[in-house]
């Protein structure tokens, strides 16, 4: 866009649009700041995915500050007052700091993702082992149980989420054996469900890693292209 160098009294509509774009840029930077504060305010440090999700939010919303900086720097020094020139120097260096910050997000993002993978796999294995051991215990008890013991086993199995009618002792054993078989067959699917939740997080981590790299490169470009402000 051509920008005339008049004394200000004869600003064309094109020159006035420069000011509008800059104000939009400042507004976007304020939105980005509010968004960052809000992200920290609602974050839950006790969540194992706290760091990963926080980095993901910063990467997902980076378009707003990138566009804000680009609009604020538009037109270089045209029509700038001294206080704004000082602010531009700060914003130019801030672009470099943000570039470094986004590059520094990558190692913890990858480390936490793989660390969480180990935790998820360990918990899934622990769940599978515990469930199989509990079912095996019930099965062993069933083999050498009296009718009264079978009723107690039926109560235990019901507490595990597999209701069995204890009012018919003759049929209880058969019911219990069927329930045990069903529950044992369901365990692999339950384990896969737990592990499957992590796969989605892994895909997001890969996307956010690429996003952090692109964001860092773009912030460096903004810093270099705003050399005039420093």
Coordinates of C-alpha atoms in Angstrom, one line a residue:
X1 CA 0.0 0.0 0.0
X2 CA 1.3 3.4 -0.9
X3 CA 1.6 5.8 2.0
X4 CA 1.8 9.5 1.3
X5 CA 4.1 11.6 3.4
X6 CA 1.8 14.6 4.0
X7 CA 1.8 16.7 7.1
X8 CA -1.3 14.9 8.5
X9 CA -3.9 17.5 7.5
X10 CA -4.3 16.0 4.1
X11 CA -4.4 12.3 5.0
X12 CA -5.9 10.1 2.4
X13 CA -8.3 7.3 3.1
X14 CA -5.4 4.9 2.5
X15 CA -3.3 6.6 5.1
X16 CA -6.1 6.6 7.6
X17 CA -6.5 2.9 7.0
X18 CA -3.0 2.5 8.4
X19 CA -4.1 3.8 11.7
X20 CA -7.1 1.6 11.7
X21 CA -5.1 -1.5 11.0
X22 CA -2.7 -0.6 13.8
X23 CA -5.5 -0.2 16.3
X24 CA -6.9 -3.5 15.3
X25 CA -3.4 -4.9 15.9
X26 CA -3.2 -3.5 19.4
X27 CA -6.6 -4.8 20.1
X28 CA -5.6 -8.3 19.0
X29 CA -2.5 -8.2 21.2
X30 CA -4.8 -7.2 24.2
X31 CA -7.0 -10.1 23.4
X32 CA -4.0 -12.4 23.3
X33 CA -2.9 -11.1 26.7
X34 CA -6.3 -11.7 28.2
X35 CA -6.4 -15.2 26.7
X36 CA -3.0 -16.0 28.3
X37 CA -4.1 -14.8 31.7
X38 CA -7.3 -16.8 31.4
X39 CA -5.4 -20.0 30.3
X40 CA -3.3 -19.8 33.5
X41 CA -6.3 -19.0 35.7
X42 CA -8.3 -22.0 34.7
X43 CA -5.3 -24.4 34.5
X44 CA -5.4 -27.4 36.8
X45 CA -1.8 -28.3 37.9
X46 CA -3.0 -31.5 39.5
X47 CA -3.9 -32.8 36.0
X48 CA -1.1 -35.0 34.6
X49 CA -1.8 -33.4 31.2
X50 CA -1.6 -29.8 32.6
X51 CA 1.6 -28.8 30.9
X52 CA 0.7 -30.5 27.6
X53 CA -2.7 -28.9 27.4
X54 CA -1.4 -25.5 28.4
X55 CA 1.2 -25.6 25.6
X56 CA -1.4 -26.8 23.2
X57 CA -3.6 -23.8 24.0
X58 CA -0.8 -21.4 23.4
X59 CA 0.0 -23.0 20.0
X60 CA -3.7 -23.3 19.0
X61 CA -4.2 -19.5 19.6
X62 CA -0.9 -18.1 18.3
X63 CA -2.6 -16.8 15.2
X64 CA -4.1 -13.9 17.2
X65 CA -0.8 -12.4 18.5
X66 CA 1.0 -13.1 15.2
X67 CA -1.6 -11.1 13.3
X68 CA -1.6 -8.5 16.0
X69 CA 2.1 -7.9 15.7
X70 CA 2.0 -7.8 11.9
X71 CA -0.7 -5.1 12.0
X72 CA 1.0 -3.0 14.7
X73 CA 4.2 -3.0 12.7
X74 CA 2.4 -2.0 9.5
X75 CA 3.6 1.3 8.0
X76 CA 6.8 1.3 10.0
X77 CA 7.4 4.8 11.5
X78 CA 4.7 6.6 9.5
X79 CA 2.6 8.8 11.8
X80 CA 4.2 7.4 15.0
X81 CA 4.6 9.5 18.1
X82 CA 7.6 9.2 20.4
X83 CA 5.8 7.1 23.1
X84 CA 4.6 4.6 20.4
X85 CA 8.1 4.3 19.0
X86 CA 9.3 3.2 22.4
X87 CA 6.5 0.7 22.6
X88 CA 7.4 -0.6 19.2
X89 CA 11.0 -1.2 20.3
X90 CA 9.6 -3.3 23.2
X91 CA 7.2 -5.2 20.9
X92 CA 10.0 -5.9 18.5
X93 CA 12.1 -7.5 21.2
X94 CA 9.0 -9.2 22.6
X95 CA 8.7 -11.1 19.2
X96 CA 12.2 -12.5 19.8
X97 CA 11.3 -13.6 23.3
X98 CA 8.1 -15.2 22.1
X99 CA 10.1 -17.0 19.4
X100 CA 12.5 -18.4 22.0
X101 CA 9.5 -19.3 24.3
X102 CA 7.8 -21.3 21.5
X103 CA 11.0 -23.2 20.7
X104 CA 11.5 -23.9 24.4
X105 CA 8.0 -25.4 24.6
X106 CA 9.0 -28.3 22.3
X107 CA 11.2 -30.3 24.7
X108 CA 8.8 -30.3 27.6
X109 CA 5.9 -31.1 25.3
X110 CA 7.7 -34.2 23.9
X111 CA 9.1 -35.2 27.3
X112 CA 5.7 -34.9 29.0
X113 CA 4.0 -36.7 26.2
X114 CA 6.3 -39.7 26.3
X115 CA 6.3 -39.6 30.1
X116 CA 2.5 -39.7 30.1
X117 CA 2.6 -42.6 27.7
X118 CA 4.6 -44.6 30.2
X119 CA 2.2 -43.8 32.9
X120 CA -0.8 -44.7 30.8
X121 CA 0.7 -48.0 29.8
X122 CA 1.7 -48.8 33.4
X123 CA -1.8 -48.0 34.7
X124 CA -3.4 -50.0 31.9
X125 CA -1.2 -53.0 32.7
X126 CA -1.9 -52.6 36.4
X127 CA -5.6 -52.5 35.7
X128 CA -5.5 -55.6 33.6
X129 CA -3.4 -57.5 36.1
X130 CA -5.7 -56.5 39.0
X131 CA -8.9 -57.4 37.2
X132 CA -7.5 -60.8 36.0
X133 CA -6.2 -61.6 39.5
X134 CA -9.6 -60.7 41.0
X135 CA -11.5 -62.9 38.6
X136 CA -9.0 -65.7 39.1
X137 CA -9.6 -65.5 42.8
X138 CA -13.3 -65.7 42.4
X139 CA -12.9 -68.6 40.0
X140 CA -10.7 -70.5 42.5
X141 CA -13.2 -69.9 45.3
X142 CA -16.0 -71.1 43.1
X143 CA -14.3 -74.5 42.5
X144 CA -14.2 -75.4 46.2
X145 CA -17.2 -73.5 47.5
X146 CA -20.3 -74.7 49.3
X147 CA -23.8 -73.4 48.3
X148 CA -23.5 -70.7 51.0
X149 CA -20.1 -69.7 49.7
X150 CA -21.4 -69.5 46.2
X151 CA -24.0 -67.0 47.4
X152 CA -21.3 -64.9 48.9
X153 CA -19.3 -65.1 45.7
X154 CA -22.4 -64.0 43.8
X155 CA -22.6 -60.9 46.1
X156 CA -18.9 -60.2 45.5
X157 CA -19.3 -60.5 41.7
X158 CA -22.3 -58.1 41.8
X159 CA -20.2 -55.6 43.6
X160 CA -17.7 -55.8 40.7
X161 CA -20.4 -54.8 38.3
X162 CA -21.6 -58.2 37.1
X163 CA -24.9 -58.8 38.9
X164 CA -25.8 -62.4 39.6
X165 CA -29.0 -63.7 41.2
X166 CA -28.1 -65.4 44.5
X167 CA -31.6 -66.7 45.1
X168 CA -31.2 -69.8 43.0
X169 CA -28.2 -71.8 44.4
X170 CA -28.4 -74.4 41.7
X171 CA -28.0 -71.9 38.9
X172 CA -25.7 -69.5 40.6
X173 CA -22.5 -71.3 39.8
X174 CA -23.3 -71.5 36.1
X175 CA -24.3 -67.8 36.2
X176 CA -21.0 -66.9 37.9
X177 CA -18.9 -68.9 35.5
X178 CA -20.6 -67.1 32.6
X179 CA -20.1 -63.7 34.2
X180 CA -16.4 -64.4 34.8
X181 CA -15.9 -65.5 31.2
X182 CA -17.7 -62.4 30.0
X183 CA -15.7 -60.0 32.2
X184 CA -12.4 -61.7 31.3
X185 CA -13.2 -61.2 27.6
X186 CA -14.1 -57.5 28.2
X187 CA -10.8 -56.7 30.0
X188 CA -8.6 -56.3 26.8
X189 CA -11.2 -53.9 25.3
X190 CA -11.2 -51.8 28.5
X191 CA -7.4 -51.7 28.4
X192 CA -7.4 -50.6 24.8
X193 CA -9.9 -47.9 25.6
X194 CA -7.5 -46.5 28.3
X195 CA -4.5 -46.6 25.9
X196 CA -6.7 -45.3 23.0
X197 CA -7.3 -42.1 25.0
X198 CA -3.5 -41.5 24.9
X199 CA -3.3 -42.0 21.2
X200 CA -5.4 -38.9 20.6
X201 CA -3.1 -36.9 22.9
X202 CA -0.1 -38.2 20.9
X203 CA -1.5 -36.9 17.7
X204 CA -2.2 -33.5 19.3
X205 CA 1.3 -33.4 20.7
X206 CA 2.8 -34.0 17.2
X207 CA 0.5 -31.2 15.8
X208 CA 1.4 -28.8 18.6
X209 CA 5.1 -29.5 18.1
X210 CA 4.9 -28.6 14.5
X211 CA 2.8 -25.6 15.4
X212 CA 5.4 -24.4 18.0
X213 CA 8.2 -24.7 15.4
X214 CA 6.2 -22.7 12.8
X215 CA 5.2 -20.1 15.5
X216 CA 8.8 -19.7 16.5
X217 CA 10.0 -19.2 12.9
X218 CA 7.2 -16.6 12.3
X219 CA 8.0 -14.6 15.5
X220 CA 11.7 -14.6 14.4
X221 CA 10.6 -13.2 11.0
X222 CA 8.6 -10.5 12.7
X223 CA 11.5 -9.6 14.9
X224 CA 13.9 -9.4 12.0
X225 CA 11.5 -7.5 9.8
X226 CA 10.9 -5.0 12.6
X227 CA 14.6 -4.1 12.8
X228 CA 13.6 -0.5 12.0
X229 CA 11.8 -0.3 15.3
X230 CA 14.9 -1.1 17.3

